[in-house]
Amino acid sequence: MNFDWDYFWQSLLTPSSSFLNGLALTVVISVVAMALALILGLIIALMGRSRFLPLRIIASLYIWIIRGTPLLVQLVILYTGFAAANIFRFEDVSIGFLIKGAVQAAIIGLMLNESAYISEIVRGGLESIEKGQTEAALSLGMTSLSAMRWIIVPQAIRVMVPPLGNSFNGLMKSTSILSIIGVAEMFQIGSTMASSTFKAFEIYIVVALYYLLLTTIWTVIQTTIEN
């Protein structure tokens, strides 16, 4: 089999509209899922630091289950398994634009998976700050919430930024498995193109290069944030 350089360069430099749509969907799903995962991860981390034992148990179980099972399995259970068991079915939703059920499941699945890891990053960041600072803030009349908001979290963010940036990098690459539930992201579009043209090698290299472009752009952004 000969490598079709003309087709490769054409696909790389002037991608089709469907491929660009898949690229855009990959970015949107990644950003939305990460934003939601940050919120949920913070909540889980705070639950894990709570004085109430039931909250700590729930947080520990959540982290144990999510981190101990593959993302692929979680996505299939969430989208296909729940529907088959008549527990819940993701339906297409229109809010000025159409959000397909598979895309909703993808965002929620990535959010749940990523939040378990983010909660550990947040926990580590919060615990890196000396307890004496919290005690000093409380002695000055601040509430626990105010001390967390104004004293602890701003310092912990400096510790959390690098691993959180790496998590987002990994999440973007994880979107490539969303095709298993029918999400028309970049990898699935590339697979469809490879099947119809029989130029799998050329197409998958193009897909890999676009993923590399996305992660490189994010690495530059992350470095800027860290600095």
GROMACS .gro file of C-alpha atoms in nm:
model
  227
    1MET     CA    1   0.000   0.000   0.000
    2ASN     CA    2   0.140   0.339  -0.102
    3PHE     CA    3   0.101   0.643   0.119
    4ASP     CA    4  -0.116   0.899  -0.058
    5TRP     CA    5   0.068   1.221   0.015
    6ASP     CA    6  -0.172   1.438  -0.185
    7TYR     CA    7  -0.472   1.313   0.012
    8PHE     CA    8  -0.280   1.347   0.339
    9TRP     CA    9  -0.186   1.711   0.282
   10GLN     CA   10  -0.533   1.793   0.155
   11SER     CA   11  -0.694   1.640   0.464
   12LEU     CA   12  -0.446   1.811   0.695
   13LEU     CA   13  -0.444   2.161   0.547
   14THR     CA   14  -0.798   2.184   0.408
   15PRO     CA   15  -1.009   1.951   0.625
   16SER     CA   16  -1.373   1.892   0.537
   17SER     CA   17  -1.653   2.073   0.716
   18SER     CA   18  -1.758   1.751   0.889
   19PHE     CA   19  -1.405   1.705   1.026
   20LEU     CA   20  -1.398   2.065   1.150
   21ASN     CA   21  -1.737   2.010   1.316
   22GLY     CA   22  -1.593   1.704   1.487
   23LEU     CA   23  -1.293   1.908   1.599
   24ALA     CA   24  -1.517   2.182   1.737
   25LEU     CA   25  -1.733   1.926   1.920
   26THR     CA   26  -1.421   1.772   2.074
   27VAL     CA   27  -1.315   2.112   2.211
   28VAL     CA   28  -1.664   2.203   2.338
   29ILE     CA   29  -1.716   1.871   2.515
   30SER     CA   30  -1.371   1.895   2.673
   31VAL     CA   31  -1.419   2.250   2.803
   32VAL     CA   32  -1.773   2.197   2.935
   33ALA     CA   33  -1.691   1.862   3.097
   34MET     CA   34  -1.380   2.005   3.262
   35ALA     CA   35  -1.566   2.309   3.397
   36LEU     CA   36  -1.835   2.088   3.550
   37ALA     CA   37  -1.574   1.844   3.680
   38LEU     CA   38  -1.396   2.128   3.860
   39ILE     CA   39  -1.715   2.220   4.043
   40LEU     CA   40  -1.805   1.861   4.131
   41GLY     CA   41  -1.445   1.778   4.222
   42LEU     CA   42  -1.432   2.071   4.464
   43ILE     CA   43  -1.758   1.957   4.627
   44ILE     CA   44  -1.629   1.599   4.662
   45ALA     CA   45  -1.301   1.725   4.808
   46LEU     CA   46  -1.484   1.939   5.065
   47MET     CA   47  -1.708   1.644   5.151
   48GLY     CA   48  -1.396   1.436   5.209
   49ARG     CA   49  -1.269   1.700   5.455
   50SER     CA   50  -1.603   1.734   5.633
   51ARG     CA   51  -1.644   1.670   6.005
   52PHE     CA   52  -1.949   1.455   5.926
   53LEU     CA   53  -1.862   1.091   5.879
   54PRO     CA   54  -2.142   1.009   5.627
   55LEU     CA   55  -2.015   1.281   5.389
   56ARG     CA   56  -1.660   1.149   5.414
   57ILE     CA   57  -1.781   0.795   5.344
   58ILE     CA   58  -1.982   0.907   5.039
   59ALA     CA   59  -1.682   1.098   4.902
   60SER     CA   60  -1.448   0.802   4.958
   61LEU     CA   61  -1.688   0.557   4.791
   62TYR     CA   62  -1.736   0.789   4.495
   63ILE     CA   63  -1.362   0.828   4.439
   64TRP     CA   64  -1.302   0.455   4.488
   65ILE     CA   65  -1.569   0.349   4.237
   66ILE     CA   66  -1.497   0.610   3.969
   67ARG     CA   67  -1.118   0.576   3.981
   68GLY     CA   68  -1.140   0.197   3.997
   69THR     CA   69  -1.345   0.145   3.681
   70PRO     CA   70  -1.254   0.231   3.319
   71LEU     CA   71  -1.400   0.541   3.158
   72LEU     CA   72  -1.515   0.333   2.861
   73VAL     CA   73  -1.723   0.108   3.087
   74GLN     CA   74  -1.868   0.408   3.270
   75LEU     CA   75  -1.978   0.568   2.942
   76VAL     CA   76  -2.145   0.251   2.818
   77ILE     CA   77  -2.328   0.198   3.148
   78LEU     CA   78  -2.438   0.563   3.158
   79TYR     CA   79  -2.565   0.584   2.801
   80THR     CA   80  -2.658   0.229   2.701
   81GLY     CA   81  -2.694   0.042   3.030
   82PHE     CA   82  -2.930   0.287   3.198
   83ALA     CA   83  -3.150   0.301   2.889
   84ALA     CA   84  -3.160  -0.080   2.860
   85ALA     CA   85  -3.257  -0.109   3.227
   86ASN     CA   86  -3.528   0.160   3.185
   87ILE     CA   87  -3.359   0.370   3.454
   88PHE     CA   88  -3.285   0.677   3.246
   89ARG     CA   89  -3.257   0.759   2.877
   90PHE     CA   90  -3.068   1.057   2.733
   91GLU     CA   91  -3.298   1.232   2.488
   92ASP     CA   92  -3.206   1.505   2.239
   93VAL     CA   93  -3.265   1.851   2.386
   94SER     CA   94  -3.313   2.178   2.200
   95ILE     CA   95  -3.216   2.504   2.377
   96GLY     CA   96  -3.183   2.725   2.073
   97PHE     CA   97  -2.954   2.458   1.932
   98LEU     CA   98  -2.976   2.079   1.941
   99ILE     CA   99  -2.782   1.886   2.204
  100LYS     CA  100  -2.791   1.517   2.121
  101GLY     CA  101  -2.842   1.263   2.394
  102ALA     CA  102  -2.505   1.102   2.324
  103VAL     CA  103  -2.332   1.437   2.370
  104GLN     CA  104  -2.510   1.489   2.702
  105ALA     CA  105  -2.400   1.144   2.818
  106ALA     CA  106  -2.045   1.215   2.703
  107ILE     CA  107  -2.022   1.539   2.900
  108ILE     CA  108  -2.170   1.385   3.214
  109GLY     CA  109  -1.955   1.073   3.184
  110LEU     CA  110  -1.635   1.274   3.142
  111MET     CA  111  -1.740   1.507   3.423
  112LEU     CA  112  -1.802   1.220   3.667
  113ASN     CA  113  -1.478   1.046   3.575
  114GLU     CA  114  -1.261   1.354   3.588
  115SER     CA  115  -1.415   1.492   3.907
  116ALA     CA  116  -1.287   1.194   4.108
  117TYR     CA  117  -0.930   1.276   4.008
  118ILE     CA  118  -0.980   1.650   4.050
  119SER     CA  119  -1.113   1.598   4.402
  120GLU     CA  120  -0.782   1.434   4.495
  121ILE     CA  121  -0.589   1.719   4.335
  122VAL     CA  122  -0.798   1.972   4.529
  123ARG     CA  123  -0.756   1.775   4.851
  124GLY     CA  124  -0.380   1.764   4.806
  125GLY     CA  125  -0.370   2.136   4.731
  126LEU     CA  126  -0.576   2.227   5.037
  127GLU     CA  127  -0.373   2.001   5.263
  128SER     CA  128  -0.050   2.158   5.139
  129ILE     CA  129  -0.143   2.478   5.326
  130GLU     CA  130  -0.040   2.480   5.690
  131LYS     CA  131  -0.328   2.431   5.934
  132GLY     CA  132  -0.197   2.720   6.137
  133GLN     CA  133  -0.321   2.961   5.873
  134THR     CA  134  -0.677   2.837   5.914
  135GLU     CA  135  -0.647   2.861   6.293
  136ALA     CA  136  -0.511   3.215   6.266
  137ALA     CA  137  -0.798   3.318   6.038
  138LEU     CA  138  -1.055   3.171   6.277
  139SER     CA  139  -0.893   3.348   6.570
  140LEU     CA  140  -0.939   3.676   6.385
  141GLY     CA  141  -1.315   3.617   6.370
  142MET     CA  142  -1.342   3.472   6.019
  143THR     CA  143  -1.580   3.185   5.957
  144SER     CA  144  -1.452   2.853   5.825
  145LEU     CA  145  -1.603   2.934   5.485
  146SER     CA  146  -1.443   3.279   5.472
  147ALA     CA  147  -1.107   3.140   5.576
  148MET     CA  148  -1.131   2.881   5.301
  149ARG     CA  149  -1.239   3.140   5.043
  150TRP     CA  150  -0.990   3.416   5.121
  151ILE     CA  151  -0.692   3.246   5.285
  152ILE     CA  152  -0.660   2.878   5.193
  153VAL     CA  153  -0.796   2.844   4.838
  154PRO     CA  154  -0.594   3.132   4.680
  155GLN     CA  155  -0.271   2.974   4.804
  156ALA     CA  156  -0.377   2.619   4.716
  157ILE     CA  157  -0.457   2.718   4.357
  158ARG     CA  158  -0.086   2.770   4.291
  159VAL     CA  159  -0.026   2.407   4.387
  160MET     CA  160  -0.327   2.275   4.195
  161VAL     CA  161  -0.279   2.449   3.859
  162PRO     CA  162  -0.012   2.213   3.711
  163PRO     CA  163  -0.196   1.884   3.785
  164LEU     CA  164  -0.531   2.035   3.686
  165GLY     CA  165  -0.380   2.144   3.355
  166ASN     CA  166  -0.247   1.794   3.298
  167SER     CA  167  -0.593   1.653   3.377
  168PHE     CA  168  -0.753   1.872   3.110
  169ASN     CA  169  -0.488   1.761   2.864
  170GLY     CA  170  -0.575   1.399   2.935
  171LEU     CA  171  -0.948   1.470   2.917
  172MET     CA  172  -0.914   1.613   2.565
  173LYS     CA  173  -0.742   1.297   2.450
  174SER     CA  174  -1.003   1.082   2.626
  175THR     CA  175  -1.272   1.227   2.401
  176SER     CA  176  -1.143   0.990   2.132
  177ILE     CA  177  -1.333   0.702   2.295
  178LEU     CA  178  -1.667   0.885   2.283
  179SER     CA  179  -1.734   0.728   1.946
  180ILE     CA  180  -1.832   0.413   2.138
  181ILE     CA  181  -2.161   0.585   2.231
  182GLY     CA  182  -2.208   0.750   1.892
  183VAL     CA  183  -2.066   1.098   1.953
  184ALA     CA  184  -1.951   1.250   1.624
  185GLU     CA  185  -1.629   1.390   1.764
  186MET     CA  186  -1.304   1.417   1.572
  187PHE     CA  187  -1.195   1.055   1.599
  188GLN     CA  188  -1.530   0.916   1.485
  189ILE     CA  189  -1.540   1.152   1.187
  190GLY     CA  190  -1.189   1.042   1.100
  191SER     CA  191  -1.290   0.676   1.128
  192THR     CA  192  -1.586   0.735   0.897
  193MET     CA  193  -1.360   0.905   0.643
  194ALA     CA  194  -1.109   0.619   0.665
  195SER     CA  195  -1.385   0.363   0.602
  196SER     CA  196  -1.521   0.545   0.300
  197THR     CA  197  -1.188   0.626   0.136
  198PHE     CA  198  -0.981   0.322   0.243
  199LYS     CA  199  -0.702   0.563   0.340
  200ALA     CA  200  -0.691   0.476   0.707
  201PHE     CA  201  -0.321   0.543   0.761
  202GLU     CA  202  -0.336   0.893   0.613
  203ILE     CA  203  -0.654   0.989   0.800
  204TYR     CA  204  -0.546   0.860   1.140
  205ILE     CA  205  -0.216   1.046   1.115
  206VAL     CA  206  -0.414   1.363   1.040
  207VAL     CA  207  -0.636   1.296   1.342
  208ALA     CA  208  -0.329   1.238   1.560
  209LEU     CA  209  -0.173   1.564   1.442
  210TYR     CA  210  -0.489   1.759   1.524
  211TYR     CA  211  -0.498   1.608   1.874
  212LEU     CA  212  -0.131   1.704   1.905
  213LEU     CA  213  -0.222   2.058   1.796
  214LEU     CA  214  -0.496   2.082   2.061
  215THR     CA  215  -0.274   1.955   2.341
  216THR     CA  216   0.011   2.182   2.231
  217ILE     CA  217  -0.213   2.489   2.235
  218TRP     CA  218  -0.334   2.393   2.582
  219THR     CA  219   0.025   2.337   2.702
  220VAL     CA  220   0.110   2.695   2.600
  221ILE     CA  221  -0.201   2.825   2.780
  222GLN     CA  222  -0.120   2.617   3.089
  223THR     CA  223   0.238   2.742   3.098
  224THR     CA  224   0.111   3.102   3.077
  225ILE     CA  225  -0.131   3.041   3.365
  226GLU     CA  226   0.142   2.881   3.576
  227ASN     CA  227   0.379   3.172   3.514
   0.00000   0.00000   0.00000
